[in-house]
mmCIF file of C-alpha atoms and ligand atoms in Angstrom:
data_model
loop_
_atom_site.group_PDB
_atom_site.id
_atom_site.type_symbol
_atom_site.label_atom_id
_atom_site.label_comp_id
_atom_site.label_asym_id
_atom_site.label_seq_id
_atom_site.Cartn_x
_atom_site.Cartn_y
_atom_site.Cartn_z
ATOM 1 C CA UNK A 1 32.893 1.920 3.906
ATOM 2 C CA UNK A 2 31.300 3.405 6.268
ATOM 3 C CA UNK A 3 31.137 7.546 5.561
ATOM 4 C CA UNK A 4 33.053 9.813 3.244
ATOM 5 C CA UNK A 5 34.099 13.322 3.695
ATOM 6 C CA UNK A 6 36.005 15.147 0.915
ATOM 7 C CA UNK A 7 37.616 12.035 -0.699
ATOM 8 C CA UNK A 8 38.403 9.838 2.046
ATOM 9 C CA UNK A 9 36.753 7.325 2.883
ATOM 10 C CA UNK A 10 36.085 5.758 6.502
ATOM 11 C CA UNK A 11 36.021 2.050 6.191
ATOM 12 C CA UNK A 12 35.943 -0.244 9.012
ATOM 13 C CA UNK A 13 37.889 -3.550 9.175
ATOM 14 C CA UNK A 14 36.900 -7.051 10.679
ATOM 15 C CA UNK A 15 34.294 -5.561 11.798
ATOM 16 C CA UNK A 16 32.905 -7.703 15.131
ATOM 17 C CA UNK A 17 36.454 -9.118 15.812
ATOM 18 C CA UNK A 18 38.485 -7.874 18.453
ATOM 19 C CA UNK A 19 40.682 -6.337 15.686
ATOM 20 C CA UNK A 20 37.951 -4.458 14.561
ATOM 21 C CA UNK A 21 38.852 -0.865 14.005
ATOM 22 C CA UNK A 22 38.629 1.874 11.214
ATOM 23 C CA UNK A 23 40.480 2.340 8.447
ATOM 24 C CA UNK A 24 40.596 5.746 6.271
ATOM 25 C CA UNK A 25 41.478 5.332 2.288
ATOM 26 C CA UNK A 26 41.229 7.053 -0.213
ATOM 27 C CA UNK A 27 40.627 5.463 -4.301
ATOM 28 C CA UNK A 28 43.076 3.662 -5.825
ATOM 29 C CA UNK A 29 43.344 4.373 -9.262
ATOM 30 C CA UNK A 30 42.379 0.896 -10.811
ATOM 31 C CA UNK A 31 38.692 1.732 -9.478
ATOM 32 C CA UNK A 32 38.300 3.881 -12.616
ATOM 33 C CA UNK A 33 35.581 5.642 -12.829
ATOM 34 C CA UNK A 34 33.388 3.474 -10.247
ATOM 35 C CA UNK A 35 31.393 4.974 -7.310
ATOM 36 C CA UNK A 36 32.367 3.998 -3.617
ATOM 37 C CA UNK A 37 28.987 4.556 -1.537
ATOM 38 C CA UNK A 38 28.435 3.516 2.042
ATOM 39 C CA UNK A 39 27.240 0.609 2.454
ATOM 40 C CA UNK A 40 30.305 -0.667 -0.216
ATOM 41 C CA UNK A 41 31.971 -3.432 1.178
ATOM 42 C CA UNK A 42 35.804 -2.859 -0.304
ATOM 43 C CA UNK A 43 39.081 -4.101 -0.333
ATOM 44 C CA UNK A 44 41.921 -2.145 1.045
ATOM 45 C CA UNK A 45 45.621 -2.534 0.472
ATOM 46 C CA UNK A 46 48.407 -0.506 1.879
ATOM 47 C CA UNK A 47 48.351 0.538 5.382
ATOM 48 C CA UNK A 48 45.282 -0.714 7.062
ATOM 49 C CA UNK A 49 46.723 -0.686 10.978
ATOM 50 C CA UNK A 50 44.082 2.468 11.270
ATOM 51 C CA UNK A 51 46.662 4.458 13.547
ATOM 52 C CA UNK A 52 46.292 8.052 13.168
ATOM 53 C CA UNK A 53 47.959 9.853 9.881
ATOM 54 C CA UNK A 54 47.804 6.336 8.101
ATOM 55 C CA UNK A 55 46.301 6.101 4.607
ATOM 56 C CA UNK A 56 44.961 2.897 3.112
ATOM 57 C CA UNK A 57 43.884 2.618 -0.342
ATOM 58 C CA UNK A 58 40.466 1.039 -1.922
ATOM 59 C CA UNK A 59 41.108 -1.345 -4.817
ATOM 60 C CA UNK A 60 38.320 -2.826 -5.611
ATOM 61 C CA UNK A 61 34.074 -2.509 -4.786
ATOM 62 C CA UNK A 62 32.584 -5.866 -4.334
ATOM 63 C CA UNK A 63 29.325 -6.767 -6.028
ATOM 64 C CA UNK A 64 26.566 -4.969 -4.406
ATOM 65 C CA UNK A 65 23.461 -6.758 -2.949
ATOM 66 C CA UNK A 66 21.217 -4.192 -3.273
ATOM 67 C CA UNK A 67 21.645 -0.386 -4.639
ATOM 68 C CA UNK A 68 19.281 2.607 -3.685
ATOM 69 C CA UNK A 69 19.384 5.081 -6.275
ATOM 70 C CA UNK A 70 17.692 8.224 -7.031
ATOM 71 C CA UNK A 71 18.449 10.653 -10.007
ATOM 72 C CA UNK A 72 17.750 14.512 -9.415
ATOM 73 C CA UNK A 73 14.728 14.649 -11.874
ATOM 74 C CA UNK A 74 12.891 12.219 -13.872
ATOM 75 C CA UNK A 75 14.476 13.706 -17.074
ATOM 76 C CA UNK A 76 18.128 13.322 -15.560
ATOM 77 C CA UNK A 77 19.373 10.148 -17.253
ATOM 78 C CA UNK A 78 23.033 10.341 -14.573
ATOM 79 C CA UNK A 79 21.747 8.460 -11.982
ATOM 80 C CA UNK A 80 23.641 8.567 -8.386
ATOM 81 C CA UNK A 81 23.730 5.828 -5.914
ATOM 82 C CA UNK A 82 22.843 6.988 -2.443
ATOM 83 C CA UNK A 83 23.698 3.633 -0.389
ATOM 84 C CA UNK A 84 24.592 0.151 -1.116
ATOM 85 C CA UNK A 85 23.981 -3.224 0.587
ATOM 86 C CA UNK A 86 21.037 -1.896 2.154
ATOM 87 C CA UNK A 87 18.098 -4.325 3.709
ATOM 88 C CA UNK A 88 15.345 -1.679 4.373
ATOM 89 C CA UNK A 89 14.667 1.606 3.058
ATOM 90 C CA UNK A 90 13.558 3.884 6.072
ATOM 91 C CA UNK A 91 10.800 6.271 4.902
ATOM 92 C CA UNK A 92 11.298 9.413 7.132
ATOM 93 C CA UNK A 93 8.118 11.555 7.099
ATOM 94 C CA UNK A 94 7.319 14.167 9.509
ATOM 95 C CA UNK A 95 3.903 14.006 10.406
ATOM 96 C CA UNK A 96 4.104 18.315 10.723
ATOM 97 C CA UNK A 97 6.875 20.501 10.617
ATOM 98 C CA UNK A 98 7.600 20.246 7.505
ATOM 99 C CA UNK A 99 4.275 18.773 6.542
ATOM 100 C CA UNK A 100 3.783 15.496 4.569
ATOM 101 C CA UNK A 101 4.052 15.321 0.972
ATOM 102 C CA UNK A 102 2.595 11.731 0.250
ATOM 103 C CA UNK A 103 4.255 12.276 -3.222
ATOM 104 C CA UNK A 104 7.569 12.243 -1.838
ATOM 105 C CA UNK A 105 6.176 8.642 0.263
ATOM 106 C CA UNK A 106 4.918 7.282 -2.739
ATOM 107 C CA UNK A 107 8.223 8.218 -4.778
ATOM 108 C CA UNK A 108 10.498 6.859 -2.091
ATOM 109 C CA UNK A 109 8.217 3.540 -1.828
ATOM 110 C CA UNK A 110 8.598 2.820 -5.759
ATOM 111 C CA UNK A 111 12.648 3.293 -5.151
ATOM 112 C CA UNK A 112 12.648 0.863 -2.316
ATOM 113 C CA UNK A 113 10.660 -1.612 -4.484
ATOM 114 C CA UNK A 114 12.832 -0.911 -7.194
ATOM 115 C CA UNK A 115 15.946 -1.540 -5.376
ATOM 116 C CA UNK A 116 14.538 -5.245 -3.855
ATOM 117 C CA UNK A 117 14.320 -3.474 -0.580
ATOM 118 C CA UNK A 118 12.192 -3.547 2.163
ATOM 119 C CA UNK A 119 10.361 -0.550 2.869
ATOM 120 C CA UNK A 120 9.314 1.031 6.317
ATOM 121 C CA UNK A 121 7.164 4.079 6.545
ATOM 122 C CA UNK A 122 8.146 6.192 9.946
ATOM 123 C CA UNK A 123 6.109 8.614 10.835
ATOM 124 C CA UNK A 124 7.938 11.330 13.385
ATOM 125 C CA UNK A 125 6.745 14.109 15.205
ATOM 126 C CA UNK A 126 3.482 12.686 16.695
ATOM 127 C CA UNK A 127 3.015 15.301 19.348
ATOM 128 C CA UNK A 128 2.400 17.819 17.012
ATOM 129 C CA UNK A 129 -0.242 16.089 14.729
ATOM 130 C CA UNK A 130 -2.747 13.202 14.560
ATOM 131 C CA UNK A 131 -0.981 9.842 12.207
ATOM 132 C CA UNK A 132 -4.267 8.614 11.737
ATOM 133 C CA UNK A 133 -5.262 10.016 8.306
ATOM 134 C CA UNK A 134 -1.747 9.082 6.525
ATOM 135 C CA UNK A 135 -1.505 5.369 8.399
ATOM 136 C CA UNK A 136 -5.002 4.853 6.923
ATOM 137 C CA UNK A 137 -3.894 6.080 3.173
ATOM 138 C CA UNK A 138 -1.436 3.734 3.195
ATOM 139 C CA UNK A 139 -2.673 1.078 5.045
ATOM 140 C CA UNK A 140 -4.005 -0.840 1.819
ATOM 141 C CA UNK A 141 -0.074 -1.020 0.431
ATOM 142 C CA UNK A 142 0.283 -3.393 3.470
ATOM 143 C CA UNK A 143 3.481 -1.209 4.158
ATOM 144 C CA UNK A 144 4.611 -1.299 7.811
ATOM 145 C CA UNK A 145 5.322 1.776 9.930
ATOM 146 C CA UNK A 146 6.053 3.068 13.396
ATOM 147 C CA UNK A 147 4.909 6.662 14.725
ATOM 148 C CA UNK A 148 7.714 8.459 17.283
ATOM 149 C CA UNK A 149 6.916 12.291 18.989
ATOM 150 C CA UNK A 150 8.991 14.064 21.473
ATOM 151 C CA UNK A 151 8.069 13.187 25.041
ATOM 152 C CA UNK A 152 7.272 15.977 27.371
ATOM 153 C CA UNK A 153 10.990 15.529 28.641
ATOM 154 C CA UNK A 154 12.180 16.759 25.656
ATOM 155 C CA UNK A 155 13.422 12.974 24.786
ATOM 156 C CA UNK A 156 12.395 11.127 21.764
ATOM 157 C CA UNK A 157 9.101 9.885 22.772
ATOM 158 C CA UNK A 158 9.987 9.712 25.741
ATOM 159 C CA UNK A 159 12.788 7.762 25.837
ATOM 160 C CA UNK A 160 14.583 9.478 28.432
ATOM 161 C CA UNK A 161 12.589 8.864 31.225
ATOM 162 C CA UNK A 162 12.551 5.203 30.322
ATOM 163 C CA UNK A 163 8.911 4.900 29.467
ATOM 164 C CA UNK A 164 6.050 5.444 27.236
ATOM 165 C CA UNK A 165 9.142 4.695 24.335
ATOM 166 C CA UNK A 166 6.994 2.208 22.662
ATOM 167 C CA UNK A 167 7.223 3.708 19.048
ATOM 168 C CA UNK A 168 11.166 3.848 19.404
ATOM 169 C CA UNK A 169 11.080 0.844 20.934
ATOM 170 C CA UNK A 170 8.963 -0.932 17.475
ATOM 171 C CA UNK A 171 11.481 1.389 15.537
ATOM 172 C CA UNK A 172 14.215 -1.074 17.155
ATOM 173 C CA UNK A 173 12.687 -4.144 16.199
ATOM 174 C CA UNK A 174 12.563 -3.211 12.855
ATOM 175 C CA UNK A 175 16.221 -2.676 12.524
ATOM 176 C CA UNK A 176 16.869 -5.076 14.725
ATOM 177 C CA UNK A 177 19.645 -7.282 12.939
ATOM 178 C CA UNK A 178 19.739 -5.447 9.379
ATOM 179 C CA UNK A 179 21.085 -2.512 7.740
ATOM 180 C CA UNK A 180 18.348 0.061 7.434
ATOM 181 C CA UNK A 181 18.686 3.437 5.759
ATOM 182 C CA UNK A 182 17.189 6.482 6.453
ATOM 183 C CA UNK A 183 15.579 8.763 3.699
ATOM 184 C CA UNK A 184 13.297 11.765 3.894
ATOM 185 C CA UNK A 185 12.894 15.892 3.437
ATOM 186 C CA UNK A 186 15.314 18.113 5.170
ATOM 187 C CA UNK A 187 13.654 18.487 9.064
ATOM 188 C CA UNK A 188 11.773 15.373 9.918
ATOM 189 C CA UNK A 189 13.939 14.300 12.097
ATOM 190 C CA UNK A 190 16.537 11.359 10.671
ATOM 191 C CA UNK A 191 19.388 12.443 12.629
ATOM 192 C CA UNK A 192 17.094 13.023 15.870
ATOM 193 C CA UNK A 193 16.323 9.504 15.518
ATOM 194 C CA UNK A 194 19.907 8.085 14.717
ATOM 195 C CA UNK A 195 20.814 9.942 18.514
ATOM 196 C CA UNK A 196 17.846 8.573 19.755
ATOM 197 C CA UNK A 197 19.289 4.521 18.966
ATOM 198 C CA UNK A 198 22.826 5.434 18.590
ATOM 199 C CA UNK A 199 23.917 7.195 22.255
ATOM 200 C CA UNK A 200 27.197 8.199 20.970
ATOM 201 C CA UNK A 201 26.252 9.098 17.518
ATOM 202 C CA UNK A 202 26.269 13.171 18.443
ATOM 203 C CA UNK A 203 24.544 13.555 14.709
ATOM 204 C CA UNK A 204 24.211 17.555 14.449
ATOM 205 C CA UNK A 205 20.369 17.749 14.358
ATOM 206 C CA UNK A 206 18.548 21.291 12.952
ATOM 207 C CA UNK A 207 17.067 24.357 14.976
ATOM 208 C CA UNK A 208 14.343 24.525 13.474
ATOM 209 C CA UNK A 209 13.353 28.217 12.013
ATOM 210 C CA UNK A 210 10.560 29.128 14.435
ATOM 211 C CA UNK A 211 8.719 30.727 10.834
ATOM 212 C CA UNK A 212 9.285 28.381 8.277
ATOM 213 C CA UNK A 213 9.399 25.263 10.427
ATOM 214 C CA UNK A 214 12.300 23.728 8.081
ATOM 215 C CA UNK A 215 15.182 22.313 8.894
ATOM 216 C CA UNK A 216 18.185 23.797 6.601
ATOM 217 C CA UNK A 217 19.777 20.667 5.600
ATOM 218 C CA UNK A 218 21.964 19.897 8.527
ATOM 219 C CA UNK A 219 23.693 16.584 7.809
ATOM 220 C CA UNK A 220 25.802 17.131 4.501
ATOM 221 C CA UNK A 221 26.692 13.400 4.000
ATOM 222 C CA UNK A 222 25.747 9.608 4.755
ATOM 223 C CA UNK A 223 27.094 7.610 7.255
ATOM 224 C CA UNK A 224 26.530 4.212 8.641
ATOM 225 C CA UNK A 225 26.674 3.758 12.164
ATOM 226 C CA UNK A 226 26.456 0.465 14.405
ATOM 227 C CA UNK A 227 23.175 -0.351 16.454
ATOM 228 C CA UNK A 228 23.864 -0.881 20.195
ATOM 229 C CA UNK A 229 25.070 -4.596 21.178
ATOM 230 C CA UNK A 230 25.997 -5.069 17.468
ATOM 231 C CA UNK A 231 22.567 -5.442 16.536
ATOM 232 C CA UNK A 232 22.206 -3.846 12.919
ATOM 233 C CA UNK A 233 23.691 -1.105 11.300
ATOM 234 C CA UNK A 234 21.311 2.635 10.280
ATOM 235 C CA UNK A 235 22.344 4.803 7.638
ATOM 236 C CA UNK A 236 21.350 8.556 8.026
ATOM 237 C CA UNK A 237 21.338 10.262 5.148
ATOM 238 C CA UNK A 238 21.063 14.299 4.193
ATOM 239 C CA UNK A 239 17.609 15.264 3.530
ATOM 240 C CA UNK A 240 16.882 15.588 -0.351
ATOM 241 C CA UNK A 241 14.072 17.686 -2.133
ATOM 242 C CA UNK A 242 13.283 14.980 -4.588
ATOM 243 C CA UNK A 243 13.471 11.759 -5.725
ATOM 244 C CA UNK A 244 13.933 11.280 -9.388
ATOM 245 C CA UNK A 245 12.827 8.278 -10.942
ATOM 246 C CA UNK A 246 13.743 7.885 -13.911
ATOM 247 C CA UNK A 247 16.111 4.071 -13.524
ATOM 248 C CA UNK A 248 12.709 2.840 -12.451
ATOM 249 C CA UNK A 249 11.344 -0.749 -14.505
ATOM 250 C CA UNK A 250 7.921 -0.713 -13.563
ATOM 251 C CA UNK A 251 8.029 -4.390 -13.472
ATOM 252 C CA UNK A 252 10.081 -3.972 -10.545
ATOM 253 C CA UNK A 253 7.307 -1.799 -8.636
ATOM 254 C CA UNK A 254 4.570 -4.256 -9.531
ATOM 255 C CA UNK A 255 6.756 -7.208 -8.294
ATOM 256 C CA UNK A 256 6.472 -5.790 -4.935
ATOM 257 C CA UNK A 257 2.517 -6.860 -5.143
ATOM 258 C CA UNK A 258 2.160 -10.188 -5.137
ATOM 259 C CA UNK A 259 -1.829 -10.101 -5.385
ATOM 260 C CA UNK A 260 -1.355 -7.993 -8.724
ATOM 261 C CA UNK A 261 1.795 -9.122 -10.398
ATOM 262 C CA UNK A 262 0.142 -12.366 -11.307
ATOM 263 C CA UNK A 263 -2.702 -11.027 -12.554
ATOM 264 C CA UNK A 264 -0.541 -8.555 -14.591
ATOM 265 C CA UNK A 265 0.963 -11.977 -16.016
ATOM 266 C CA UNK A 266 -2.226 -13.192 -16.924
ATOM 267 C CA UNK A 267 -4.439 -10.517 -18.327
ATOM 268 C CA UNK A 268 -2.129 -7.478 -19.373
ATOM 269 C CA UNK A 269 -1.211 -6.709 -22.809
ATOM 270 C CA UNK A 270 2.804 -6.914 -23.120
ATOM 271 C CA UNK A 271 4.625 -3.692 -21.942
ATOM 272 C CA UNK A 272 1.281 -2.675 -20.241
ATOM 273 C CA UNK A 273 1.931 0.392 -18.018
ATOM 274 C CA UNK A 274 -1.231 -0.720 -16.026
ATOM 275 C CA UNK A 275 -2.293 2.916 -16.643
ATOM 276 C CA UNK A 276 -4.232 3.172 -19.816
ATOM 277 C CA UNK A 277 -7.894 1.350 -20.459
ATOM 278 C CA UNK A 278 -6.951 -1.735 -21.931
ATOM 279 C CA UNK A 279 -4.695 -3.185 -18.843
ATOM 280 C CA UNK A 280 -5.995 -6.223 -17.228
ATOM 281 C CA UNK A 281 -5.975 -5.726 -13.889
ATOM 282 C CA UNK A 282 -9.498 -3.984 -13.568
ATOM 283 C CA UNK A 283 -11.009 -6.986 -14.449
ATOM 284 C CA UNK A 284 -8.391 -8.972 -12.245
ATOM 285 C CA UNK A 285 -9.602 -7.074 -9.286
ATOM 286 C CA UNK A 286 -13.407 -7.079 -10.466
ATOM 287 C CA UNK A 287 -12.747 -10.951 -10.407
ATOM 288 C CA UNK A 288 -12.182 -10.698 -6.649
ATOM 289 C CA UNK A 289 -8.508 -11.322 -6.917
ATOM 290 C CA UNK A 290 -7.251 -8.128 -5.280
ATOM 291 C CA UNK A 291 -9.147 -5.201 -3.454
ATOM 292 C CA UNK A 292 -9.499 -2.502 -5.500
ATOM 293 C CA UNK A 293 -7.472 -0.274 -2.917
ATOM 294 C CA UNK A 294 -4.839 -2.035 -3.592
ATOM 295 C CA UNK A 295 -4.898 -1.780 -7.399
ATOM 296 C CA UNK A 296 -5.449 2.101 -7.053
ATOM 297 C CA UNK A 297 -2.865 2.232 -4.739
ATOM 298 C CA UNK A 298 -0.163 0.347 -7.181
ATOM 299 C CA UNK A 299 -1.609 2.912 -9.963
ATOM 300 C CA UNK A 300 -1.122 5.745 -7.675
ATOM 301 C CA UNK A 301 2.664 5.149 -7.434
ATOM 302 C CA UNK A 302 2.951 4.003 -11.197
ATOM 303 C CA UNK A 303 1.981 7.322 -11.856
ATOM 304 C CA UNK A 304 4.176 9.497 -9.129
ATOM 305 C CA UNK A 305 6.883 8.545 -12.078
ATOM 306 C CA UNK A 306 4.770 11.167 -14.262
ATOM 307 C CA UNK A 307 5.022 14.529 -14.007
ATOM 308 C CA UNK A 308 6.573 17.117 -12.145
ATOM 309 C CA UNK A 309 9.360 15.065 -9.373
ATOM 310 C CA UNK A 310 9.248 16.396 -5.869
HETATM 311 N N1 GTP B 1 8.377 18.186 17.821
HETATM 312 C C1 GTP B 1 9.171 17.513 17.600
HETATM 313 N N2 GTP B 1 10.293 18.059 17.115
HETATM 314 C C2 GTP B 1 11.150 17.189 16.596
HETATM 315 C C3 GTP B 1 10.947 15.443 16.318
HETATM 316 N N3 GTP B 1 12.075 14.596 15.986
HETATM 317 C C4 GTP B 1 12.895 16.120 15.273
HETATM 318 N N4 GTP B 1 12.647 17.226 16.005
HETATM 319 C C5 GTP B 1 13.417 18.355 15.629
HETATM 320 O O1 GTP B 1 13.230 18.458 14.041
HETATM 321 C C6 GTP B 1 14.445 19.184 13.558
HETATM 322 C C7 GTP B 1 15.121 18.461 12.684
HETATM 323 O O2 GTP B 1 15.253 17.117 12.794
HETATM 324 P P1 GTP B 1 16.432 17.081 12.291
HETATM 325 O O3 GTP B 1 16.899 15.481 12.881
HETATM 326 O O4 GTP B 1 18.070 17.701 12.615
HETATM 327 O O5 GTP B 1 16.361 16.714 10.699
HETATM 328 P P2 GTP B 1 16.754 14.942 9.580
HETATM 329 O O6 GTP B 1 16.039 15.201 9.121
HETATM 330 O O7 GTP B 1 18.062 15.400 10.487
HETATM 331 O O8 GTP B 1 17.282 17.029 8.732
HETATM 332 P P3 GTP B 1 18.635 16.996 7.416
HETATM 333 O O9 GTP B 1 20.145 16.457 8.009
HETATM 334 O O10 GTP B 1 18.483 18.492 7.080
HETATM 335 O O11 GTP B 1 18.269 16.151 6.299
HETATM 336 C C8 GTP B 1 15.070 19.387 14.943
HETATM 337 O O12 GTP B 1 15.389 20.704 15.571
HETATM 338 C C9 GTP B 1 14.397 17.993 15.896
HETATM 339 O O13 GTP B 1 14.688 18.740 17.612
HETATM 340 C C10 GTP B 1 9.501 15.177 17.243
HETATM 341 O O14 GTP B 1 9.223 13.935 17.309
HETATM 342 N N5 GTP B 1 8.559 15.751 17.346
HETATM 343 MG MG1 MG B 2 20.419 15.299 9.348
HETATM 344 ZN ZN1 ZN B 3 -1.936 -3.850 -16.375
#
């Protein structure tokens, strides 16, 4: 399923074959309360010809390989699945307009680790501010990153003139052959990236308010688009204000840190949240098994689950 609009689900049937076609479907009653989200693999019955004015029915949702979830805030027990079956979470952050918010990045990293997705940091608008300070802050985490900018010709990272688009090319390399989902605050440039990557995407992008520099939630629903040459999929999502993490299990987060997970298994008391005095990871680091910067970063991520959501 690649897009949903007012109860109508757009599905791609027989992808990659000569019979590939878009089919519009509705939920069948037998689905019950089960949600269908972008990225889901579904079974269709009824008219699956894809002809105009035809409507198929979704009767089953296949088990998900991954689900990206968030809650409205940290106390909200009701979690929403945003996207299913994605391999990679591209955390899009503008270097300016809007200002980067490291706490939001941290929370999205936690969501990626919890979902078992590979995170990628995408720092946009490098034409407005230097990427170096933010890159340095995230270096201990070892999260891969790319930096993009608008070139003088108005194209993203000089993509328009066929030169100087190193950042965009690097991004293409990371996206190749997988299903990736772009997340981030409104106005950071997610749809702009999608338009640069998928020539006929025609995603609406905001006209930034010159006073606030803020986008106005231009994209209103998630959509999956195939990259040129069938080289993977990219999912554009609407900007979110917060990324509630009520559902996250800290054990999933530490499992993303191999060097520290081993120490936690050996040295920590049961159910350690790794934030208290009796945590065994300080000694693990003192003994030279991992760096202090790594532990500090892990603790910052774990702590990002506490307090006010951003
Ligand atoms: N200077 C500069 N502006 C950019 C860059 N990338 C995007 N923008 C601008 O930022 C504004 C917001 O871009 P969008 O692509 O609509 O942002 P979005 O993340 O899709 O926003 P939502 O759909 O609201 O979540 C637009 O005016 C873009 O032209 C960049 O690299 N440099
Ligand atoms: Mg958008
Ligand atoms: Zn511990």
